[in-house]
Coordinates of C-alpha atoms and ligand atoms in Angstrom, one line a residue:
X1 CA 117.3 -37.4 -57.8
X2 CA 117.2 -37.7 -61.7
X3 CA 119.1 -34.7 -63.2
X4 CA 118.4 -33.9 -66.6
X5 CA 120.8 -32.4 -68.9
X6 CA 119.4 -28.9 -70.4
X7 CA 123.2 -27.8 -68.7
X8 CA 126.0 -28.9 -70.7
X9 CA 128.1 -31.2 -69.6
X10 CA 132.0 -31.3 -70.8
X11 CA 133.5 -33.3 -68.0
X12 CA 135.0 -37.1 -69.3
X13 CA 133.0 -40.1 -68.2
X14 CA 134.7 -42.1 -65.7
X15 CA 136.4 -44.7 -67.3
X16 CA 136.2 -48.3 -67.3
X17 CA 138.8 -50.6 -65.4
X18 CA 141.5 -52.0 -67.5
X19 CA 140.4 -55.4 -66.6
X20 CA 136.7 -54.4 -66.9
X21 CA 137.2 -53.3 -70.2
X22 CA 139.7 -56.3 -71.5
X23 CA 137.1 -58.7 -70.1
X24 CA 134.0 -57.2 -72.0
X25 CA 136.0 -56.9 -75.3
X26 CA 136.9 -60.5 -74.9
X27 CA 133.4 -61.5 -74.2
X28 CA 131.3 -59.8 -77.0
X29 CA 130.6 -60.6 -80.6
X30 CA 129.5 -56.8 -81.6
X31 CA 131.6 -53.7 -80.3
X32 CA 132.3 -51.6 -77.2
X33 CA 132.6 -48.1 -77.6
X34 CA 134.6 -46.1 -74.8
X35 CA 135.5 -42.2 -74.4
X36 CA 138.6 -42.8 -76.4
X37 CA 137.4 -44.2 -79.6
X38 CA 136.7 -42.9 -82.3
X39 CA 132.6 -42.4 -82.7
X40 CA 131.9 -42.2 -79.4
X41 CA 130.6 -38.9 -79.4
X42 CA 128.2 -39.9 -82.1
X43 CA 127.5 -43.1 -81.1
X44 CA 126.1 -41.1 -77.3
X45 CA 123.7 -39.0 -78.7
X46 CA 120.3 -39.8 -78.7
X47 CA 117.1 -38.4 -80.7
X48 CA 116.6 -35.4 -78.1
X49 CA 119.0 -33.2 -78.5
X50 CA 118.8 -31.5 -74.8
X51 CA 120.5 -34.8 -73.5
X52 CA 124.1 -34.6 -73.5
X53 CA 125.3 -37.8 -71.3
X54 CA 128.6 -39.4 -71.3
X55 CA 128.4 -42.9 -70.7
X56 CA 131.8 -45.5 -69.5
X57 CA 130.9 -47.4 -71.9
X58 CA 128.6 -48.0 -74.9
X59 CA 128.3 -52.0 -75.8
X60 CA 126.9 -52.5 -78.9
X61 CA 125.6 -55.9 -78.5
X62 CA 125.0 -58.4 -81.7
X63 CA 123.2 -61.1 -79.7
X64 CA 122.0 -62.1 -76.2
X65 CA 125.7 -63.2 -75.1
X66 CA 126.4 -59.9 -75.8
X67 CA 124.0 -58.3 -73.5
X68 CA 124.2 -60.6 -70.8
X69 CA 128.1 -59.7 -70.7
X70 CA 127.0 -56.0 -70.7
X71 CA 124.5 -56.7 -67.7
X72 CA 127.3 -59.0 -66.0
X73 CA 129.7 -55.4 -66.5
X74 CA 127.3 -53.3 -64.4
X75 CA 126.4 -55.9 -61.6
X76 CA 129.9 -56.6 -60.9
X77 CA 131.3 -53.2 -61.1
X78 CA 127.8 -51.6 -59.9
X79 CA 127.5 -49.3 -62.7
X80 CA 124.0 -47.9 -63.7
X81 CA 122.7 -49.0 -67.4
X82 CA 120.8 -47.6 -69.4
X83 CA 119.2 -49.5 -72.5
X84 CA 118.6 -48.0 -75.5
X85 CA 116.6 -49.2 -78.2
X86 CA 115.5 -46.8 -80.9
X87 CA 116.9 -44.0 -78.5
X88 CA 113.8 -41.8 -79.0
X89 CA 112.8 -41.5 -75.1
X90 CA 112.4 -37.5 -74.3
X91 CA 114.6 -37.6 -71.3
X92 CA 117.2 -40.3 -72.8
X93 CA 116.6 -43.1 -70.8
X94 CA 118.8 -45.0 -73.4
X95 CA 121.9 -42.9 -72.2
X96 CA 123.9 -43.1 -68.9
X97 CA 126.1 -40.8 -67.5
X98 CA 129.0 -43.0 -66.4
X99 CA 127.6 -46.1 -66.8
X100 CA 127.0 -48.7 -69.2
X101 CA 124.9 -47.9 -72.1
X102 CA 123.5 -51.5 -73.8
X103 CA 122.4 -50.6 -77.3
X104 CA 120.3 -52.6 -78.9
X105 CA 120.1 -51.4 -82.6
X106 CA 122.1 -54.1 -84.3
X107 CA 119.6 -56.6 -82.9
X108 CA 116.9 -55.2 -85.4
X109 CA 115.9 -58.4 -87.3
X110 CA 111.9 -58.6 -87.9
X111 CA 110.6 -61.8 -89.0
X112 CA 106.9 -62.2 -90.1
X113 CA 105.1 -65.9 -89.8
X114 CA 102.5 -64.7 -92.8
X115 CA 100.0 -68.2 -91.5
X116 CA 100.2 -68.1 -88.0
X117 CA 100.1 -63.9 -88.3
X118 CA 102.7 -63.5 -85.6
X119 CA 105.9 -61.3 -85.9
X120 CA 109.3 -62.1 -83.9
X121 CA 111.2 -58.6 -83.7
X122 CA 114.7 -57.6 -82.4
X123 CA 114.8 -54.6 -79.4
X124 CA 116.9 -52.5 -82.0
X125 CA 113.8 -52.5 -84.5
X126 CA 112.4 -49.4 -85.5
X127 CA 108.6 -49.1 -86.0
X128 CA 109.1 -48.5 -90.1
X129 CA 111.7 -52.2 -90.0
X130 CA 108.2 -53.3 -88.3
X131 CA 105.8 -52.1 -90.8
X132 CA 108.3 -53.0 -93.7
X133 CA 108.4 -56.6 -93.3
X134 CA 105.0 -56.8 -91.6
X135 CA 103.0 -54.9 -95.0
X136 CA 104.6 -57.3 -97.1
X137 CA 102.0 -59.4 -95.6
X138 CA 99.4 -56.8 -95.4
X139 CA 99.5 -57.2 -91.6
X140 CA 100.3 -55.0 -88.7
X141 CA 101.4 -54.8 -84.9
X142 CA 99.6 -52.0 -83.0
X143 CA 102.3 -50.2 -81.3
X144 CA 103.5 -46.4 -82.1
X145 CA 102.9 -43.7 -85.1
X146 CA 106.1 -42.4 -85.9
X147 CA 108.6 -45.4 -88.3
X148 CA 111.3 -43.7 -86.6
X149 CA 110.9 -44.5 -83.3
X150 CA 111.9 -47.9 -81.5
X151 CA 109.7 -50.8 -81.1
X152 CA 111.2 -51.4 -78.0
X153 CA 110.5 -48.6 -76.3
X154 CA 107.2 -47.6 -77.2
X155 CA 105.8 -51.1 -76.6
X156 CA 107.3 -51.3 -72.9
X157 CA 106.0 -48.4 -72.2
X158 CA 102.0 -49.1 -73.4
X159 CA 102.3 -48.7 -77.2
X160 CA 99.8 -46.2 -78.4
X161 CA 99.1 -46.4 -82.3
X162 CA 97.0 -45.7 -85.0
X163 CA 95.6 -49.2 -84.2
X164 CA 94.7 -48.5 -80.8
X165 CA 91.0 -48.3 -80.9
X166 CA 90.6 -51.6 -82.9
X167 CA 93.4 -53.7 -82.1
X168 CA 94.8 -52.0 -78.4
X169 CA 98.1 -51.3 -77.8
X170 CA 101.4 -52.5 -78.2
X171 CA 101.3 -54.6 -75.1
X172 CA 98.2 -55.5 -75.9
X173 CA 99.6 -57.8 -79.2
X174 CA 102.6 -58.7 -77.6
X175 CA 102.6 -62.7 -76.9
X176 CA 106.3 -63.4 -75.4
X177 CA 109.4 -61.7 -75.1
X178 CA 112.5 -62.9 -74.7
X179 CA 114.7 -61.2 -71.0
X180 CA 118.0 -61.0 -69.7
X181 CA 117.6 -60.2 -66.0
X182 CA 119.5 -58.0 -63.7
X183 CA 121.0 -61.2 -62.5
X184 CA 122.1 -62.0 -66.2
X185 CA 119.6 -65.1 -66.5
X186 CA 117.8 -65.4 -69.7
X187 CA 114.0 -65.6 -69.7
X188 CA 111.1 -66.1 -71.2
X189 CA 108.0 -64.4 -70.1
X190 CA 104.7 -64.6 -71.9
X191 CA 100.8 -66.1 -70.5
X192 CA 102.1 -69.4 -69.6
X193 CA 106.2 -68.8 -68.7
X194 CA 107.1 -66.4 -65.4
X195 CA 103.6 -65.1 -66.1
X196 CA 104.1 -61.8 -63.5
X197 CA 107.2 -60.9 -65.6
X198 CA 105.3 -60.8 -68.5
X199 CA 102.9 -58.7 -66.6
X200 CA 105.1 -56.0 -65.4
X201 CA 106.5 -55.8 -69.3
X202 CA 103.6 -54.7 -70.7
X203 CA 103.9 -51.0 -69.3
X204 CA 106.8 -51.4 -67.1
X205 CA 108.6 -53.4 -69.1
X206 CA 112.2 -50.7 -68.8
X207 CA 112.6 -51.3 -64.9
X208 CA 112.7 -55.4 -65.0
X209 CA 115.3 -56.6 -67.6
X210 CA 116.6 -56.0 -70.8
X211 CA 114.0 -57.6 -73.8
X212 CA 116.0 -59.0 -76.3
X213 CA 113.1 -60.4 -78.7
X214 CA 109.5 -59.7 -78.9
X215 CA 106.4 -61.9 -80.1
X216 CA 103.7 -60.1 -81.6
X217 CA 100.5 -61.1 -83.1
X218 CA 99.2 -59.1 -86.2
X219 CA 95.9 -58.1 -87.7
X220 CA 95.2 -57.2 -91.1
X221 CA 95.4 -54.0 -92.3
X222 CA 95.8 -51.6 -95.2
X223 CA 98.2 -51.6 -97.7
X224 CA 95.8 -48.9 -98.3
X225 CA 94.0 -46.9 -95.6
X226 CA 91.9 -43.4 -95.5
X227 CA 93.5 -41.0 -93.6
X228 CA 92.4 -36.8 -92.7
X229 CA 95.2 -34.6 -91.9
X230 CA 93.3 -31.5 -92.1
X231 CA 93.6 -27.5 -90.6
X232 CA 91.1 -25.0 -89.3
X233 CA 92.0 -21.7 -87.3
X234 CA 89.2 -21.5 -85.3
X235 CA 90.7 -24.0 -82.3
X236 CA 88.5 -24.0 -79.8
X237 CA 85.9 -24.8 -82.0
X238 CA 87.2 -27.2 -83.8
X239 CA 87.7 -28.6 -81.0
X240 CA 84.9 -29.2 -79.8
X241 CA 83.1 -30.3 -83.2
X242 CA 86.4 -33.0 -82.8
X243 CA 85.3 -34.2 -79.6
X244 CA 81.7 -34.6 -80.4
X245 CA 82.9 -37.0 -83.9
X246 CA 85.1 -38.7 -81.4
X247 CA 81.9 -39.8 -79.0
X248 CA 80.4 -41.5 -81.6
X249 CA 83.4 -42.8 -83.8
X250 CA 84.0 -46.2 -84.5
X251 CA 86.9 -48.5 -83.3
X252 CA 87.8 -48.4 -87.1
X253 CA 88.9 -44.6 -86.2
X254 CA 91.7 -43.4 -84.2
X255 CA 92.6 -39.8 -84.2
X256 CA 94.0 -36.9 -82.9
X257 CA 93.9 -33.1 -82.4
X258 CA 97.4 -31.0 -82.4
X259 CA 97.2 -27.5 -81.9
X260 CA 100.1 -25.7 -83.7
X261 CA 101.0 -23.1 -86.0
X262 CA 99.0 -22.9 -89.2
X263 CA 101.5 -24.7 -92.2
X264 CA 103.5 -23.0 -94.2
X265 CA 101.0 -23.6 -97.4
X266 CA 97.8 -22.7 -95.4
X267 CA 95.7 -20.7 -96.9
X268 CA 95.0 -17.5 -96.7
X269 CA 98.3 -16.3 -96.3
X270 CA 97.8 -14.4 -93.4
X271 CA 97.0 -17.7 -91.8
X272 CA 100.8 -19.0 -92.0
X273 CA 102.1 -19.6 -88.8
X274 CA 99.1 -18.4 -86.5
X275 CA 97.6 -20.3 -84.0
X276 CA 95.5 -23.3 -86.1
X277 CA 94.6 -27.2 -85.3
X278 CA 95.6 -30.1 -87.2
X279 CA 93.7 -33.4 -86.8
X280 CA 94.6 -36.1 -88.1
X281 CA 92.9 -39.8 -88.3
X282 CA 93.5 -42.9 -89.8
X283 CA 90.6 -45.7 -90.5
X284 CA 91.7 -49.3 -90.4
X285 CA 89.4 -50.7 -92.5
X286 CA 88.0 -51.1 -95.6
X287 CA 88.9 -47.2 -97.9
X288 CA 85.6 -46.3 -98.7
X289 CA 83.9 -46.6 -95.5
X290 CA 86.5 -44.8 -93.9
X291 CA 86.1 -42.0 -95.9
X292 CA 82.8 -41.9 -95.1
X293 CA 83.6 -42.0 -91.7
X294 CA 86.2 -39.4 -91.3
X295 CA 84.4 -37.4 -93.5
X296 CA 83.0 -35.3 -91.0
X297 CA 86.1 -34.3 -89.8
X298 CA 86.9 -32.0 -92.7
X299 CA 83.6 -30.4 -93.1
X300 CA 84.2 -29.0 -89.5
X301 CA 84.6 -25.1 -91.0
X302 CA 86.1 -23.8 -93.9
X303 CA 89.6 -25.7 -93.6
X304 CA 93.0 -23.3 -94.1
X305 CA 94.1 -26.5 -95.4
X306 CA 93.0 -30.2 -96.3
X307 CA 95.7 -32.8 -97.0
X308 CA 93.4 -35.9 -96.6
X309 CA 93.8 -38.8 -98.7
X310 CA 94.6 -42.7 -99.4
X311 CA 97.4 -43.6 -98.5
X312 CA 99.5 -46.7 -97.2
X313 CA 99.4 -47.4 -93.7
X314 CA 103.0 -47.7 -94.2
X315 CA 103.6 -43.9 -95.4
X316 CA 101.1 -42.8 -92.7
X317 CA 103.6 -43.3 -89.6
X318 CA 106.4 -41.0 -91.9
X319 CA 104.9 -38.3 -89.4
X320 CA 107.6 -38.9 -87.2
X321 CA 109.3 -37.2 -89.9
X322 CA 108.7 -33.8 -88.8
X323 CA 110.7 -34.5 -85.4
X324 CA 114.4 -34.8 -86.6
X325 CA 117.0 -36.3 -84.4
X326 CA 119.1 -33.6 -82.2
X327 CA 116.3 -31.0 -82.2
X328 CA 115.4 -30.0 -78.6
X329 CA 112.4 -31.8 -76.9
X330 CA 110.1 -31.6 -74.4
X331 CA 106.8 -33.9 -74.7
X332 CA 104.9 -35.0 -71.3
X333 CA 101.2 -35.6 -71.1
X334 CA 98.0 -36.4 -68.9
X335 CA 95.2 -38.8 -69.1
X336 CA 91.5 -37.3 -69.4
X337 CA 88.0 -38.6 -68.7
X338 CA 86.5 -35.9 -70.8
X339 CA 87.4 -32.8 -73.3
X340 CA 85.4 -30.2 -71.5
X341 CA 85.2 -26.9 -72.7
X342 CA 87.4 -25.1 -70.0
X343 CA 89.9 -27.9 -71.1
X344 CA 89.7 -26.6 -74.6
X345 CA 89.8 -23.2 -73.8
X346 CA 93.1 -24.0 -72.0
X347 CA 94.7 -26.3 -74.7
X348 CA 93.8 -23.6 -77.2
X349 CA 95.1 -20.5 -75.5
X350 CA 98.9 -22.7 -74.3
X351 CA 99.3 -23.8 -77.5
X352 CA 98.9 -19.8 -79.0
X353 CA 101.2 -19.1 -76.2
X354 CA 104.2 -21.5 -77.5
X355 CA 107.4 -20.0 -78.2
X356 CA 108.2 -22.3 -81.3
X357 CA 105.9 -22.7 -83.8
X358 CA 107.1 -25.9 -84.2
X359 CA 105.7 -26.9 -81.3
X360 CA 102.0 -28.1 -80.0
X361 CA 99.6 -29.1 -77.6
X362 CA 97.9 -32.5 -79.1
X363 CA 94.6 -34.4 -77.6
X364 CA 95.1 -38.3 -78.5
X365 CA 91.5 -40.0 -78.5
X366 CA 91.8 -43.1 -77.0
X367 CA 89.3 -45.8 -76.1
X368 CA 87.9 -48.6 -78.1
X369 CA 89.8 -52.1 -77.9
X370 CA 93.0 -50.5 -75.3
X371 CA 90.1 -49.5 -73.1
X372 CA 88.2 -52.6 -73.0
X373 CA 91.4 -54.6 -71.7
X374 CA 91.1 -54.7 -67.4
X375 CA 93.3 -52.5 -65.7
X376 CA 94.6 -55.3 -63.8
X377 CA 95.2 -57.4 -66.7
X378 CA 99.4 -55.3 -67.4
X379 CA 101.4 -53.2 -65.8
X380 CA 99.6 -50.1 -68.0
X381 CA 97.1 -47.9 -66.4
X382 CA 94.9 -45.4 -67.5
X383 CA 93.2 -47.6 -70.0
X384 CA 89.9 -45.8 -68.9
X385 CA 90.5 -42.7 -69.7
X386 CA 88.8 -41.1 -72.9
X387 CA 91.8 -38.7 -74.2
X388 CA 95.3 -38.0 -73.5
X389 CA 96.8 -34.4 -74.2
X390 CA 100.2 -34.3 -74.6
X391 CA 102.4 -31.0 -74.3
X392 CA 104.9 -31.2 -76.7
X393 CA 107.8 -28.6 -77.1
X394 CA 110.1 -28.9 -79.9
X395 CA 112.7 -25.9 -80.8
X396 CA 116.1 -25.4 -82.3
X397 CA 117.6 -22.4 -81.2
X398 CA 119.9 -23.6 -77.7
X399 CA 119.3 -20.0 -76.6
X400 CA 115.6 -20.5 -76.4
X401 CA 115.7 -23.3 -73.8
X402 CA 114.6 -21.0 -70.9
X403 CA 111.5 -20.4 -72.6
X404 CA 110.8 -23.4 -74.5
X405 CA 110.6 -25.6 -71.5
X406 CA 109.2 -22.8 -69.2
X407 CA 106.7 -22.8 -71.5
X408 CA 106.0 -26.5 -71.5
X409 CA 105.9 -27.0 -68.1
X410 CA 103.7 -24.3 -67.2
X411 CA 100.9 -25.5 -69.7
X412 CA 101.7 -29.2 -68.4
X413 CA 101.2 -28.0 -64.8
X414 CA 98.2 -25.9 -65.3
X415 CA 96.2 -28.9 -67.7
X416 CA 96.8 -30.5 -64.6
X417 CA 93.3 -29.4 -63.3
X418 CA 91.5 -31.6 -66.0
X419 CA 93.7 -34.7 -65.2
X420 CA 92.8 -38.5 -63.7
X421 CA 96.4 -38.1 -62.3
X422 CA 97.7 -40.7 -64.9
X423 CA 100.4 -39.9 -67.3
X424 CA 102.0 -41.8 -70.6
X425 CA 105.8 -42.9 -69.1
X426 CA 106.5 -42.5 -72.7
X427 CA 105.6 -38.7 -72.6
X428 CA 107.1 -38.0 -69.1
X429 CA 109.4 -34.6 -70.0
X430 CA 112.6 -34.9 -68.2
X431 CA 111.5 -35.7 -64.9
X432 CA 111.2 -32.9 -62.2
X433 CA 112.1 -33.1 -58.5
X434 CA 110.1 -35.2 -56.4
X435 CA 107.7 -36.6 -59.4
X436 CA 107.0 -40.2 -59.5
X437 CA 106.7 -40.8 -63.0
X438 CA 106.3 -44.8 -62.9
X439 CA 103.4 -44.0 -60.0
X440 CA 101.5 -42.0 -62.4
X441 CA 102.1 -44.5 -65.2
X442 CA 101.1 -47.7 -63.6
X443 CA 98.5 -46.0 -61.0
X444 CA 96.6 -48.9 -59.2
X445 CA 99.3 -51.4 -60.7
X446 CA 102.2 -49.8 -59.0
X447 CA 102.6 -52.0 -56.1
X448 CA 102.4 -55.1 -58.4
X449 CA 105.2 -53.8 -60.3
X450 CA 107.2 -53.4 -56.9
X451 CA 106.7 -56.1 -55.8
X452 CA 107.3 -58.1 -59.3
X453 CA 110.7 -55.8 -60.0
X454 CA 112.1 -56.6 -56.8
X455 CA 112.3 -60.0 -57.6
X456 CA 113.6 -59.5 -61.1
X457 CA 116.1 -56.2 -60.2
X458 CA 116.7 -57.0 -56.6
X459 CA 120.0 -54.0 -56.7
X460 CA 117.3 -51.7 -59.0
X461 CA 120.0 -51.8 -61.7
X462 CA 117.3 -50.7 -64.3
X463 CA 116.5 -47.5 -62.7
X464 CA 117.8 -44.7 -64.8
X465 CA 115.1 -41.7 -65.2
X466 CA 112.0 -44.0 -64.1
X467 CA 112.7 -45.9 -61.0
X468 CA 110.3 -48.0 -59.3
X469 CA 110.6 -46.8 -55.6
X470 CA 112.3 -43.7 -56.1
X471 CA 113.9 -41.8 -57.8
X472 CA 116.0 -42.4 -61.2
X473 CA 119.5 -41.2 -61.8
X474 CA 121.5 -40.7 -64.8
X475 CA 125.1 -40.4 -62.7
Ligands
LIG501 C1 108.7 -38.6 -83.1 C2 108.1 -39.4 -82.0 C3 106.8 -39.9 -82.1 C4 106.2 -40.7 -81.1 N1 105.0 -41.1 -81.2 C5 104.5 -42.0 -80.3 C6 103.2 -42.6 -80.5 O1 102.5 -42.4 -81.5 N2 102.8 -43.5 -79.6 C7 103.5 -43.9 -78.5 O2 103.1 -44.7 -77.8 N3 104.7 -43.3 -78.3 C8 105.2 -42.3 -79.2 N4 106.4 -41.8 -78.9 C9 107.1 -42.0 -77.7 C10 107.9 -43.2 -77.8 O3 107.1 -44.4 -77.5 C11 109.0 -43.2 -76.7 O4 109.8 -42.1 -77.0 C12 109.7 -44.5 -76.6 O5 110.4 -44.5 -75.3 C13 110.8 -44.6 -77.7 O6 111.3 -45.9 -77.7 P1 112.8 -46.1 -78.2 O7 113.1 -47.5 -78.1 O8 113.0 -45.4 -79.5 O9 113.6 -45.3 -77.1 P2 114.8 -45.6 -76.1 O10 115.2 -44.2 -75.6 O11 115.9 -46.4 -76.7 O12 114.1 -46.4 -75.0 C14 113.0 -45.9 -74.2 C15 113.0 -46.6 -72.8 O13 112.9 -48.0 -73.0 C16 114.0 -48.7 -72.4 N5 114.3 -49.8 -73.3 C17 114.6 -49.7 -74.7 N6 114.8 -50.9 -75.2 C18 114.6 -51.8 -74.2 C19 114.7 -53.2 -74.1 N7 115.0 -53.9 -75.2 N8 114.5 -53.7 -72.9 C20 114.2 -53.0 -71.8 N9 114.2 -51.7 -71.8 C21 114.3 -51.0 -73.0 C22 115.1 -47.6 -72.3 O14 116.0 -47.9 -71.3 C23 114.3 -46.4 -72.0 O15 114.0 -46.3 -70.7 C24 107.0 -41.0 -79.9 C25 108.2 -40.5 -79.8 C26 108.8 -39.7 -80.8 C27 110.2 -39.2 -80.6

C-alpha cells in the first residue's frame, strides 16, 4: 500500500552502499545528493508541503548518461525511484522514501524550430521555460495552466490547458520523446518508433520509463489573448448561467468555474471572504472576437468583482502563482458527462463548507479538439466527458490537517454520485487504501497499459504512488 505522509517522518533514509555510492559519483556528470550533504533537506522537498520523504539518494542528473546510471542504481540494488520533474505532483510522486530520487530539473533546455513549429524540451522544463522560448515565436504547446509546474509531469499525465478545446492536450501535441527504460536502454518512441511505448506515454507515461526529451508541435497563439477572470456570489446560479455559455462555446474558449472565497478587493465589503465563484477563460484567437465571446460571462449578475482583460498568453498561466511551494495540498477530481443542477447544488454548498478560504471546488470545461481524439488512440481516458471538477484543498496552518483533508475527501467522495468513474492521475490526492488511481485514469486503456508496461518495467520499478497492477509505494 501507498502511504502518504501527512505524519511526519524524522527517521534517516537508509543509506546507500559504499560501493553503490562510489560507483554512481564516478559515473555521473551532474551531482548526487545523500542524507549527509549539505542541501539535502532542501533539495527533498517538493511543491506540496504535506510530503515529507527521505530519499537514499537524490541524483541530479545533467544528461541521459546520467540517468541511465541513476536507473542502473535502482535495478541492481532494487531500490524504488521516483522521478521528479517540476516536482509539482500532489502526493510527490517525484520523492522516494529510501530510494533513488532521479531529478530532472537541470535538463530544462527548450529549443523552438520557429519553420517547422516544433519545440524539443528537457523533462526539468517548467511550463513558463516552455511558454518563454515558445512566445518568442508567438507559438504554443497545449499542455498545463500554471508556468510553474513541470512539463513533464503534466504532459505524461494528459496535459490539460488553456489550449485544450482548440488544440487538445499535452499528449495530444507531443510527436516523440526520448526514454530510458527500466532496463537502462535508451529509446525513442513516437508514431513510427516502438509505437505502443509511445502509446502508453501519452497518459501513462510515469509507470514505463524515464522521458528524457520531448517533441512537441505548436500552434499559433497570442502574444496577446482575451481573457475573464470575473466574481459573483450567487454560486449556484452562476453556475448554471456558466454551464449553459459553455454548451454553446466555441473551441476558441476554454474555461473554468472555481468556487472559493470572495477576494480580498471584492466588493461590497461584506462580500470579502464569503462563499463566491471565480470563472476564468481564455480565447485563443483573434482579441476582439474573444471579447465578444467571453463577453457573456461577465454579464452573468452584478459581478463582486471583474478583473477581465488583454493580456499575454504568457502572463495568463502566472495563476499558478497563487499555489506557493511548501503550502499543504490536497487536489483530486472526477470526470462528468453533465453539470446538473443537484451537481451544482453540491459543488456550491462543499465549497461554502471548506475550512480554508484558500481553498476551492473548480468545474474544468473540457471538450472541443481533446474530445474529438478516440479513446483508443493514448493511454488517456475520459476524453468524453463534458467537465471535470476538481476538489482542491490548499491551507497553511499544520494544525488544520485533520480538517483540511477531512474536508476534501468528504466532498470528493460525495461528488462521486455525478461521476463517469474516471479521474485526472494528475489530480489524484494522496492515494487512499485500496484505490486504483491508474484504473480510473486510463479506464478502457488499462489493460493496454499492462500489458505495454510489462514489457517496458518488467520488475515495476516505476511504481511509486501510481502503480499499474497494484498498489504504489513510497518505502
Ligand atoms: C499550481 C498547479 C496548477 C496545476 N494546473 C494544472 C493544469 O492546469 N492542467 C493540468 O493538466 N495539470 C495541472 N496541475 C497538475 C500537474 O499536471 C501535476 O501536478 C503534474 O504531475 C506536475 O508535473 P511535475 O513534473 O511538476 O511534477 P513531478 O512531481 O515532478 O512529476 C509528476 C509525476 O510524473 C513523473 N515524472 C516526472 N517527470 C518524468 C519524466 N521525465 N519521465 C517519467 N516520469 C516523470 C513523476 O515521477 C511523477 O509521478 C497543476 C498542478 C499545480 C501544482
Amino acid at each position: 500500500m501507498w502511504r502518504n505522509s501527512d505524519s511526519e517522518r524524522t527517521a534517516p533514509a537508509r543509506p546507500l552502499s559504499t560501493d553503490a555510492e562510489a560507483a554512481l559519483r564516478r559515473r555521473l556528470a551532474g551531482t548526487v545528493l545523500t542524507p549527509s550533504d549539505d542541501g539535502y533537506d532542501s533539495a527533498r522537498q517538493v511543491w506540496n508541503g504535506l510530503v515529507n520523504r527521505y530519499p537514499s539518494a537524490i541524483v541530479r542528473c545533467r544528461g541521459v548518461t546520467d540517468v541511465v546510471a541513476a536507473v542502473d542504481l535502482a535495478r541492481e540494488d532494487d531500490l524504488p525511484v521516483g522521478v521528479r520533474g517540476g516536482g509539482h505532483h500532489v502526493a510527490g510522486n517525484g520523492v522516494v522514501d529510501d530510494g533513488v530520487v532521479i531529478d530532472l530539473s537541470p535538463m530544462d533546455d527548450v529549443r523552438v524550430d520557429p519553420e517547422a513549429r516544433r519545440a524539443r524540451v528537457g523533462p526539468g522544463a517548467r511550463l513558463g521555460d516552455l511558454l518563454r522560448e515558445t512566445q518568442a515565436f508567438g507559438l504554443a504547446a497545449p499542455t498545463g495552466t500554471s508556468a510553474d509546474v513541470g512539463v513533464a509531469g503534466s504532459t505524461l499525465g494528459g496535459g490539460v490547458g488553456w489550449l485544450r478545446r482548440k488544440h487538445g492536450l499535452g499528449i495530444d501535441a507531443l510527436r516523440s520523446a526520448d526514454v530510458v527504460t527500466a532496463g537502462g536502454e535508451c529509446l525513442t518512441a513516437s508514431e513510427s518508433r516502438n509505437e505502443d511505448l509511445f502509446w502508453a506515454l501519452r497518459g501513462g507515461g510515469w509507470t514505463v520509463g524515464v522521458v528524457t526529451s520531448f517533441e512537441f508541435e505548436l500552434y499559433p497563439v497570442g502574444p496577446d489573448v482575451a481573457t475573464v477572470t470575473v466574481f459573483y456570489d450567487d454560486v449556484a446560479d452562476a453556475l448554471r448561467a456558466y454551464r449553459e455559455w459553455a454548451g454553446g462555446a466555441p473551441d476558441e474558449a476554454t474555461s473554468m468555474a472555481f468556487c472559493t472565497a470572495a477576494p480580498d478587493d471584492a466588493v461590497p465589503e461584506s462580500a470579502r471572504g464569503e462563499p463566491a465563484v471565480g470563472i476564468a477563460a481564455c480565447y485563443a484567437g483573434p482579441v476582439e472576437e474573444g471579447e465578444r465571446a467571453l463577453r457573456p460571462l461577465r454579464d452573468i449578475g452584478d459581478p463582486l468583482a471583474d478583473y477581465s482583460e488583454v493580456t499575454t498568453f504568457r502572463d495568463l498561466h502566472d495563476l499558478g502563482n497563487a499555489y506557493p511551494h511548501g503550502r499543504r495540498y490536497y487536489w483530486k477530481s472526477h470526470l462528468l458527462n453533465d453539470l446538473t443542477d443537484e451537481c451544482v447544488e453540491a459543488i456550491r454548498s462543499h465549497a461554502a463548507e471548506a475550512p480554508s478560504s484558500r481553498s476551492s471546488v473548480t468545474v474544468w470545461h473540457l471538450g472541443g479538439a481533446m474530445g474529438r481524439v478516440p479513446t483508443s488512440a493514448t493511454a488517456f481516458a475520459g476524453r468524453d466527458a463534458a467537465y471535470m471538477v476538481s476538489v482542491e484543498a490548499s491551507w497553511d496552518d499544520p494544525t488544520a490537517n485533520a480538517a483540511n483533508l477531512s474536508w476534501a475527501r468528504d466532498a470528493w467522495s460525495d461528488l462521486g454520485r455525478f461521476s463517469t468513474g474516471g479521474m485526472y492521475v494528475n489530480f489524484a490526492g494522496l492515494g487512499e487504501e485500496g484505490e486504483d488511481i491508474v484504473r480510473a485514469g486510463t479506464g478502457p486503456n488499462y489493460e493496454r497499459l499492462r500489458e505495454v508496461k510489462a514489457r517496458y518495467d518488467p520488475e515495476n520499478r516505476f511504481r511509486v504512488g501510481q502503480s499499474v497492477g497494484g498498489d504504489g509505494e513510497s518505502e
